[in-house]
Short mmCIF file of N, CA and C in Angstrom, two decimals:
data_model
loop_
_atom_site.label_atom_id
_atom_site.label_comp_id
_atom_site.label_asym_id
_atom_site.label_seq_id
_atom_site.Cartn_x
_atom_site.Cartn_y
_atom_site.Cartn_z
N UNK A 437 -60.13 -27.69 34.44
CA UNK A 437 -59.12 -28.72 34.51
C UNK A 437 -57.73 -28.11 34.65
N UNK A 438 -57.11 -27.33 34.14
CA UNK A 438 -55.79 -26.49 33.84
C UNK A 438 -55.87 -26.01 34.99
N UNK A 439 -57.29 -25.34 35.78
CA UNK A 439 -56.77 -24.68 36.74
C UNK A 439 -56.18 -25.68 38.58
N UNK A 440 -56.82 -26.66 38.01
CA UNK A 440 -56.66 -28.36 38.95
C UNK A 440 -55.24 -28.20 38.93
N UNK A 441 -54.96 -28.42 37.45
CA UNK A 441 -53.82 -28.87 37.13
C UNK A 441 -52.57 -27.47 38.04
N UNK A 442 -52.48 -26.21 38.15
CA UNK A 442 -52.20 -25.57 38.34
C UNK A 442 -51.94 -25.20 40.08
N UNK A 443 -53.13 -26.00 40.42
CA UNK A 443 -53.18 -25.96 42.17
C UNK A 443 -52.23 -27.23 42.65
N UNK A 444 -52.34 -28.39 41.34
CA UNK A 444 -51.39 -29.76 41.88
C UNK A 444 -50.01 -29.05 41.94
N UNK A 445 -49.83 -28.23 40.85
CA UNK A 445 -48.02 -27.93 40.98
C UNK A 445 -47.62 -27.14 42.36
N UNK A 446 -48.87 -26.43 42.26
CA UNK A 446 -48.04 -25.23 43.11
C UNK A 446 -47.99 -26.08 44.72
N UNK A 447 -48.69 -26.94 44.78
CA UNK A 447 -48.94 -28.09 45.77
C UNK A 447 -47.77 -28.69 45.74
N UNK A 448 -47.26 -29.42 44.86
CA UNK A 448 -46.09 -29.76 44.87
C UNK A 448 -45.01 -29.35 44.89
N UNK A 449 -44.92 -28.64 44.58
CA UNK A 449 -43.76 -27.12 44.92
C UNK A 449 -43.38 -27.58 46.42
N UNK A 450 -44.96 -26.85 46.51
CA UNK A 450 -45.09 -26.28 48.43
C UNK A 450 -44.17 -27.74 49.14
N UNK A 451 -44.87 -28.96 49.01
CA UNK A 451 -44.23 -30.01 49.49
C UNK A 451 -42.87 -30.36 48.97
N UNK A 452 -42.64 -30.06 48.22
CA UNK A 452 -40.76 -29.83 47.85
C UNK A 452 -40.24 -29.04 48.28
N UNK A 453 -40.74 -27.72 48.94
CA UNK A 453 -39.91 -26.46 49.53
C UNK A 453 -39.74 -27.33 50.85
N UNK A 454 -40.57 -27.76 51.43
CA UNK A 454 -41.17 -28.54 52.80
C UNK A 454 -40.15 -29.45 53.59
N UNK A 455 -39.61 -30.22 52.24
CA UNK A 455 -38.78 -31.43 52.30
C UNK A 455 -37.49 -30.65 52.74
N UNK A 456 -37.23 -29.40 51.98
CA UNK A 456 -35.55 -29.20 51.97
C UNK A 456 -35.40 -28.49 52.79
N UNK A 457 -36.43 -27.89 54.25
CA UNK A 457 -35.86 -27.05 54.85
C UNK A 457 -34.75 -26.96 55.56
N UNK A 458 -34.45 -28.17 55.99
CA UNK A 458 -33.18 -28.56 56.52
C UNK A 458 -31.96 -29.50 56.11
N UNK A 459 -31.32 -28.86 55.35
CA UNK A 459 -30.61 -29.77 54.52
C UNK A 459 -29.29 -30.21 54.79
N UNK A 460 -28.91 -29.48 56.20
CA UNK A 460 -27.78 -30.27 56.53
C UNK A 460 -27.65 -31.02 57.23
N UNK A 461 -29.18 -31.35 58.09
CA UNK A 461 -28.96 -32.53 58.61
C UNK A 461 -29.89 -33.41 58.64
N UNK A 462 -30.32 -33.21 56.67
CA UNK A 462 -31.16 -34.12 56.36
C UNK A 462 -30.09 -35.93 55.52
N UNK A 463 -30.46 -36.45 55.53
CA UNK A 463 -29.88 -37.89 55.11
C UNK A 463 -30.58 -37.59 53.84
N UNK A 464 -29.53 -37.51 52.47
CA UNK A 464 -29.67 -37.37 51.46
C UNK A 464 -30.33 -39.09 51.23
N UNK A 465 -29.70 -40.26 51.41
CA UNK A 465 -30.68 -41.12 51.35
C UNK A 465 -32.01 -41.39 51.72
N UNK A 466 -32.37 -40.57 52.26
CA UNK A 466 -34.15 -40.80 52.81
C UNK A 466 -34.72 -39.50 52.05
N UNK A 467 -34.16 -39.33 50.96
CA UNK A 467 -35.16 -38.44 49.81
C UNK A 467 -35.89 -39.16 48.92
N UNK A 468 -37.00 -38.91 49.33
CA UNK A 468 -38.53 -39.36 48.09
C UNK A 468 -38.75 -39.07 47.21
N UNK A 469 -38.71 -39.12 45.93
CA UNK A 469 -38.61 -38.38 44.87
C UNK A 469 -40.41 -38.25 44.89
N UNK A 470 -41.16 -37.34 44.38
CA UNK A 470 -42.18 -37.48 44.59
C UNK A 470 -42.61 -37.35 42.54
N UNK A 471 -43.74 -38.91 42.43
CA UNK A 471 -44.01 -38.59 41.16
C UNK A 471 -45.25 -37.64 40.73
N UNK A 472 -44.25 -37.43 39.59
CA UNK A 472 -45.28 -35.66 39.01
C UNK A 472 -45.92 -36.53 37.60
N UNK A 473 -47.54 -36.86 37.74
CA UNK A 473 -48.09 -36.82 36.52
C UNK A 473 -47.70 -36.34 35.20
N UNK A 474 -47.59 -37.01 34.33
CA UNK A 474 -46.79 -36.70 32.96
C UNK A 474 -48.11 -35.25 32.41
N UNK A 475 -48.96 -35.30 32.55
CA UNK A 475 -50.28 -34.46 32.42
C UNK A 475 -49.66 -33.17 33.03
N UNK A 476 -49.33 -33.10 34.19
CA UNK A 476 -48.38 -32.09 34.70
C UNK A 476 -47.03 -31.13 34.69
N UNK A 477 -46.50 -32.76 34.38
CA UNK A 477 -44.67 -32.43 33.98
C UNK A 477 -44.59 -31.84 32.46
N UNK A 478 -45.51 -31.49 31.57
CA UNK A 478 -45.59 -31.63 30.72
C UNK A 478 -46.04 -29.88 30.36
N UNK A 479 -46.38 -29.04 31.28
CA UNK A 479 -47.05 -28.41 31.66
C UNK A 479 -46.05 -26.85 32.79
N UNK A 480 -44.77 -28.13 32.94
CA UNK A 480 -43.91 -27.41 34.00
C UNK A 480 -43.56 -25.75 33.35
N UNK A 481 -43.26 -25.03 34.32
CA UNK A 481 -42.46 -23.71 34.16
C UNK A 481 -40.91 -24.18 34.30
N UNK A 482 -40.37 -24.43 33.43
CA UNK A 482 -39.32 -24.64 33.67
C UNK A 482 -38.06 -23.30 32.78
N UNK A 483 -37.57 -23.19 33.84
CA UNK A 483 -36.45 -22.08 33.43
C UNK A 483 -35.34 -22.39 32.66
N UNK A 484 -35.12 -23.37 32.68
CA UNK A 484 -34.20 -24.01 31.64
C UNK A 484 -34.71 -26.00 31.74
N UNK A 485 -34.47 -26.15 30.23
CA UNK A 485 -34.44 -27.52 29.84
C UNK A 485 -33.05 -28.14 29.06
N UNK A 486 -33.13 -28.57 29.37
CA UNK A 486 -31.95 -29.82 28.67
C UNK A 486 -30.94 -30.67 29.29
N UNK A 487 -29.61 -30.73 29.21
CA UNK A 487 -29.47 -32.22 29.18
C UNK A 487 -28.62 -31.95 30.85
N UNK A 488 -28.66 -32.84 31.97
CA UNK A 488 -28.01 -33.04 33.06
C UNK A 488 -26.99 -33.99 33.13
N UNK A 489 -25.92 -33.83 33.52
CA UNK A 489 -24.92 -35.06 33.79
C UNK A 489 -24.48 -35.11 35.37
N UNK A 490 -23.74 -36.18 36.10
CA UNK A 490 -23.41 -35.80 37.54
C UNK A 490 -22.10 -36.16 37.15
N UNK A 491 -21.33 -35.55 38.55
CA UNK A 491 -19.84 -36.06 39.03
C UNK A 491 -19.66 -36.89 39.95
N UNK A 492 -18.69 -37.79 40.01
CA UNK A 492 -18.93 -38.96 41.28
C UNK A 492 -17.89 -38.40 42.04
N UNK A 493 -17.35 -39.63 42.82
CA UNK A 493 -17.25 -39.75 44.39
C UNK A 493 -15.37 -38.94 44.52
N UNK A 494 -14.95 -39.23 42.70
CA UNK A 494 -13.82 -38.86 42.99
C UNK A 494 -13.05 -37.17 43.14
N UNK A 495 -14.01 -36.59 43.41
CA UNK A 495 -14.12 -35.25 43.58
C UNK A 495 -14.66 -35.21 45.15
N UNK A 496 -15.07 -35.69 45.64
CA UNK A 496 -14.86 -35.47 47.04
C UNK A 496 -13.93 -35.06 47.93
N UNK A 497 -14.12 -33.97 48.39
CA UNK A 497 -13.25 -33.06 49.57
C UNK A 497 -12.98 -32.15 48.62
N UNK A 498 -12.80 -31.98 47.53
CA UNK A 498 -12.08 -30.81 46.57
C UNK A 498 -13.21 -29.44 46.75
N UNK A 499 -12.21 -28.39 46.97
CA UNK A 499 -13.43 -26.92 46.48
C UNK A 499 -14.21 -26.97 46.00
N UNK A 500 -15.57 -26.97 45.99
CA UNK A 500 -16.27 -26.02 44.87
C UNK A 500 -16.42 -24.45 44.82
N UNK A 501 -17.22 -24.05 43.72
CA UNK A 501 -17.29 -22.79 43.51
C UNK A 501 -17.63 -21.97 45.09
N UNK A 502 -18.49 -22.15 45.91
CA UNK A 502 -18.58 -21.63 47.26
C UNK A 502 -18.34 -21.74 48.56
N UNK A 503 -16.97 -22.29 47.70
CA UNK A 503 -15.77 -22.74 48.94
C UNK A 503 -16.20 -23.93 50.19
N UNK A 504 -17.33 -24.72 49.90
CA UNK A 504 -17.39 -25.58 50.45
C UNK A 504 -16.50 -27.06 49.98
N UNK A 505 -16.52 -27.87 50.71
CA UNK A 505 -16.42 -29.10 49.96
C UNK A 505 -16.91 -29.78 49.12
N UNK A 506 -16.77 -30.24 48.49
CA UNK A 506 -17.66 -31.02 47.44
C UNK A 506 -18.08 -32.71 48.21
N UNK A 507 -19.08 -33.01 48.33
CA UNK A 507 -19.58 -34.21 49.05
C UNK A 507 -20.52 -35.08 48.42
N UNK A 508 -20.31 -36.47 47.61
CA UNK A 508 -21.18 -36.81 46.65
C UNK A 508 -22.11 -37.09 47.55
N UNK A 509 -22.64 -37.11 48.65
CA UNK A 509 -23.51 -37.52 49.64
C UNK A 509 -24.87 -36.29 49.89
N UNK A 510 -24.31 -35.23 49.25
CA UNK A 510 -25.15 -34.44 49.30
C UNK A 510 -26.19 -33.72 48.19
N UNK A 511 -26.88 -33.35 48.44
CA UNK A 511 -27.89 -33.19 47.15
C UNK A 511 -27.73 -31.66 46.58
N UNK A 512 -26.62 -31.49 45.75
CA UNK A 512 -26.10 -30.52 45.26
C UNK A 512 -25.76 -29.99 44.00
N UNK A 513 -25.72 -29.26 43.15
CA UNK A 513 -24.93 -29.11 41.85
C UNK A 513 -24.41 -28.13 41.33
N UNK A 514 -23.92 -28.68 40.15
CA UNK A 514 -22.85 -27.26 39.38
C UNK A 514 -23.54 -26.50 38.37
N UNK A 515 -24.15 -25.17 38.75
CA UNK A 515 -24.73 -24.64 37.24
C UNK A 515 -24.11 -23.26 36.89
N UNK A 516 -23.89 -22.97 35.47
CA UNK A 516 -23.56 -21.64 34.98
C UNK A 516 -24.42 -20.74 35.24
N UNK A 517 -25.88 -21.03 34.95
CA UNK A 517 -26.91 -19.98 34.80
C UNK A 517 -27.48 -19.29 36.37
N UNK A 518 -27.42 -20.21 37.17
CA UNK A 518 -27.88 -19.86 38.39
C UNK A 518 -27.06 -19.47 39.51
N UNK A 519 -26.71 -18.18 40.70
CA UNK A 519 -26.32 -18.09 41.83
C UNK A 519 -26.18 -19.39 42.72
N UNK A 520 -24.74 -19.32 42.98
CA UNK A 520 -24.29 -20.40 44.13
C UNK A 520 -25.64 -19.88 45.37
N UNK A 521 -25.59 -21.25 45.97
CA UNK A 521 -27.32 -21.11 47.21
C UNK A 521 -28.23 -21.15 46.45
N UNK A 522 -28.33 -20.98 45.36
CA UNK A 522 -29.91 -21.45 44.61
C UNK A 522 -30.11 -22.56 45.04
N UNK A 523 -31.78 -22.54 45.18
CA UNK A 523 -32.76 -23.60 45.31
C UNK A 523 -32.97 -24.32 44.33
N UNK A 524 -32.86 -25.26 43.48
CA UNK A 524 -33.41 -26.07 42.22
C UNK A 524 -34.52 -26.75 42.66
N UNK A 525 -35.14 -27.31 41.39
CA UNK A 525 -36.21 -28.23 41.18
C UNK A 525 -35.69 -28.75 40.09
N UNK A 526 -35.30 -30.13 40.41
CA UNK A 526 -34.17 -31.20 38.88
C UNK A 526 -35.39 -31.64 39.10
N UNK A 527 -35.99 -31.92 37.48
CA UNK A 527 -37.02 -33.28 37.17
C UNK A 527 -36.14 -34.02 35.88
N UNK A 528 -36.15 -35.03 36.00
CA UNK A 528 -36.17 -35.66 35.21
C UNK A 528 -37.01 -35.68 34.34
N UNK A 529 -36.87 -35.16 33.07
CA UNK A 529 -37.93 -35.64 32.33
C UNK A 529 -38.01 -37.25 31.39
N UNK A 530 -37.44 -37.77 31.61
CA UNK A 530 -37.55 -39.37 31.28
C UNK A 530 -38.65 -39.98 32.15
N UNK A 531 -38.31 -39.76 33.30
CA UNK A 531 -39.00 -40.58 34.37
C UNK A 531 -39.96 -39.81 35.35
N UNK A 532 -40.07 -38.57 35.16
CA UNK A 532 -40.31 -37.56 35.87
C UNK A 532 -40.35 -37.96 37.12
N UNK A 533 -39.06 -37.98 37.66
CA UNK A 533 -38.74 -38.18 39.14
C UNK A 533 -37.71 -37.08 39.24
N UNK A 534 -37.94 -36.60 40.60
CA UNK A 534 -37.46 -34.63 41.08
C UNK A 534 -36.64 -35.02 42.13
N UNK A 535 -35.68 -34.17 42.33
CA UNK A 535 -34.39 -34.07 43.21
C UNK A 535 -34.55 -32.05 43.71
N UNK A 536 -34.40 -31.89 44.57
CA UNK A 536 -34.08 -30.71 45.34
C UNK A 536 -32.51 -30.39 45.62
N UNK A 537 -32.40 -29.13 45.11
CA UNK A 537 -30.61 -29.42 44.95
C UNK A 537 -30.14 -27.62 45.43
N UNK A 538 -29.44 -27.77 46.13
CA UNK A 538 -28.50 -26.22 46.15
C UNK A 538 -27.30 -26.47 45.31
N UNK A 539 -26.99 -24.93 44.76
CA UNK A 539 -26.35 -25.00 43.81
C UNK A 539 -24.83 -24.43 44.23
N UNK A 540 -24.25 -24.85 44.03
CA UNK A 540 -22.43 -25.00 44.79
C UNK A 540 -21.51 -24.64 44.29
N UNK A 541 -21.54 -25.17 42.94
CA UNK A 541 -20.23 -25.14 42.15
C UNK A 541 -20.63 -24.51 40.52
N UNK A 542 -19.82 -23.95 40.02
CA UNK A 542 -19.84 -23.63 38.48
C UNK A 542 -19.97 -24.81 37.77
N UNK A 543 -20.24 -24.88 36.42
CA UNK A 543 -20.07 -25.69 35.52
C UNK A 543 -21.68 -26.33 35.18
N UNK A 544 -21.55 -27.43 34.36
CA UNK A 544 -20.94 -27.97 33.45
C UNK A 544 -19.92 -27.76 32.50
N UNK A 545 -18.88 -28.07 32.19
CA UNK A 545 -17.99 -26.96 31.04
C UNK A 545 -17.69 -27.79 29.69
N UNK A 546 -18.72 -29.10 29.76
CA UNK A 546 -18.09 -30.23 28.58
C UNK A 546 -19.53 -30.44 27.98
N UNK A 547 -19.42 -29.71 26.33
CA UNK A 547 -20.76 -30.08 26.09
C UNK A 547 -21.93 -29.15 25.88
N UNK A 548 -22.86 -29.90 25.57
CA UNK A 548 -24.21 -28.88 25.60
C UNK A 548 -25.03 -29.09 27.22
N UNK A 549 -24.56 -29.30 28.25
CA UNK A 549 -25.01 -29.85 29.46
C UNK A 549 -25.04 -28.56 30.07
N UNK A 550 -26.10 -28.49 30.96
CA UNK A 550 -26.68 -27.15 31.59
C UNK A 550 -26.36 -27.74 33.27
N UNK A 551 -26.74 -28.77 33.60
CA UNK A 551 -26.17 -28.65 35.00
C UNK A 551 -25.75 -29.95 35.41
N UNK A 552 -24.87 -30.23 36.57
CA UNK A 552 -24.08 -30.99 36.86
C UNK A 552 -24.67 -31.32 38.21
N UNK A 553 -24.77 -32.76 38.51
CA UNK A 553 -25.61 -33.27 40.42
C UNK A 553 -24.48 -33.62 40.56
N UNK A 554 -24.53 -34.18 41.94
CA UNK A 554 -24.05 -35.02 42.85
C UNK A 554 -24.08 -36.30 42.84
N UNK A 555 -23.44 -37.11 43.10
CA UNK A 555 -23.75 -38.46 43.35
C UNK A 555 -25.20 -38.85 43.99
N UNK A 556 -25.68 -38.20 45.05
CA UNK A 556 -26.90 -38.15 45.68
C UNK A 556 -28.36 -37.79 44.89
N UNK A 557 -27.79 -36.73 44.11
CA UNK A 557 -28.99 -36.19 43.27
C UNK A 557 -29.36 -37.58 42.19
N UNK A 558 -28.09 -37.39 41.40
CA UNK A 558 -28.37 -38.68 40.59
C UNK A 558 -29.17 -39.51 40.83
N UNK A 559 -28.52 -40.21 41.82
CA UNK A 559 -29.28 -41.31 42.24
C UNK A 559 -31.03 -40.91 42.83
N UNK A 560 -31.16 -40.00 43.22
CA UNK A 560 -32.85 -39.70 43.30
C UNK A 560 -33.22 -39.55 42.17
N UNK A 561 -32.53 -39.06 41.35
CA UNK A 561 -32.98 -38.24 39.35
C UNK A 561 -33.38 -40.29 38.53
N UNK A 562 -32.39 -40.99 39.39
CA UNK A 562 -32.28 -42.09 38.69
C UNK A 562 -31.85 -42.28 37.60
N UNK A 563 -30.80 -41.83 37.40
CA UNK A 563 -30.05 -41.16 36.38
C UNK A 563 -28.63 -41.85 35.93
N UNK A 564 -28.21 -42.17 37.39
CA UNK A 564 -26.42 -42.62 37.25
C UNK A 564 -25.98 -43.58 35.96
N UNK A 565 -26.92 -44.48 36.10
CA UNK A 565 -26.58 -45.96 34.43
C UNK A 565 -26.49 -45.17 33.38
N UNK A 566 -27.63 -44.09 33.11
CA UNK A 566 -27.19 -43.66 31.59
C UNK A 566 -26.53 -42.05 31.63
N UNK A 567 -26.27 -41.71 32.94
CA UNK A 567 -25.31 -40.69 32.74
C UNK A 567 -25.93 -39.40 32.25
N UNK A 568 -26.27 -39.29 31.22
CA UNK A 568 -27.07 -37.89 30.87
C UNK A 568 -28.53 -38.34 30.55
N UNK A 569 -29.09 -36.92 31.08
CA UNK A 569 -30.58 -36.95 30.27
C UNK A 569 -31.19 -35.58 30.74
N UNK A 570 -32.14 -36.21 29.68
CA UNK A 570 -32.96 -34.83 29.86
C UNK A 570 -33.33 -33.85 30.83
N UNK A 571 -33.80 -32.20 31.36
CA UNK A 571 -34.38 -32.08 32.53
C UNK A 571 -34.82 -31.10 32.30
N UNK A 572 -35.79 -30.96 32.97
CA UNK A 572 -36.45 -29.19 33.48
C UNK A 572 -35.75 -28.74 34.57
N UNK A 573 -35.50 -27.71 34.85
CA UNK A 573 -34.91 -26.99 35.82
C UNK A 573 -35.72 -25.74 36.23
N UNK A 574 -36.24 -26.06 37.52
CA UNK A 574 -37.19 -24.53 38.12
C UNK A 574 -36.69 -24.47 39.48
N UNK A 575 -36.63 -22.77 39.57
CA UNK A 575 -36.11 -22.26 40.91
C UNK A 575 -37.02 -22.39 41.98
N UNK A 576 -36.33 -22.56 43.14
CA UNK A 576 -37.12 -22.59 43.93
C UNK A 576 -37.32 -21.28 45.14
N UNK A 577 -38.25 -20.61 45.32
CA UNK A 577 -37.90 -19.24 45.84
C UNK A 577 -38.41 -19.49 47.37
#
């Protein structure tokens, strides 16, 4: 069973690497969050856990950390622990619904919060109404 369980992730992975190969001229609205069995999510490798918050729209056009723009339209975020261009895997763990995210900017800097989305991410994380919550966070290589 574990080892089932073990072929679904790496399966799902694979189809999450799949989704993001092209991400700049993918339409952050036509992202599927794909659901991960709680049997599974439960089970994740996750490199860091805890709490996510996003930034909205009023930071748009401003720097981020890798001198791009900041664009709430895009599926992106701010983390301390990880290299700007990292690949993420955001799950929600409330709802276990997953967002694919490159990582852009520094921060979170308020809090016990480990990483910061986008307006875009959010809204796939399903997240925006209550603002923070929980998450697993795994790289994506």
């Amino acid at each position: 069973m574990e080892n089932k369980l073990n072929i679904m992730l790496v399966l799902v992975v694979f189809v999450l690497f799949l989704c993001s190969c092209n991400p700049k001229h993918a339409d952050p609205s036509s992202h599927r969050p794909i659901d991960i069995p709680k049997a599974i999510a439960s089970k994740l490798q996750c490199l860091q856990r805890g709490i996510a918050s996003w930034y909205g729209t009023h930071m748009n056009g401003h720097l981020t950390a890798s001198g791009e723009k900041y664009n709430s339209k895009a599926l992106t975020a701010a983390s301390r622990k990880f290299s700007l261009g990292t690949k993420l895997n955001v799950i929600n763990l409330q709802n276990n619904r997953n967002v694919l995210v490159t990582v852009n900017d520094r921060g979170p800097y308020f809090g016990e919060r480990i990483i910061d989305m986008s307006v875009a991410a959010a809204e796939a994380l399903d997240m925006k109404e209550a603002g923070l919550v929980p998450v697993c966070v795994q790289k994506i290589e």
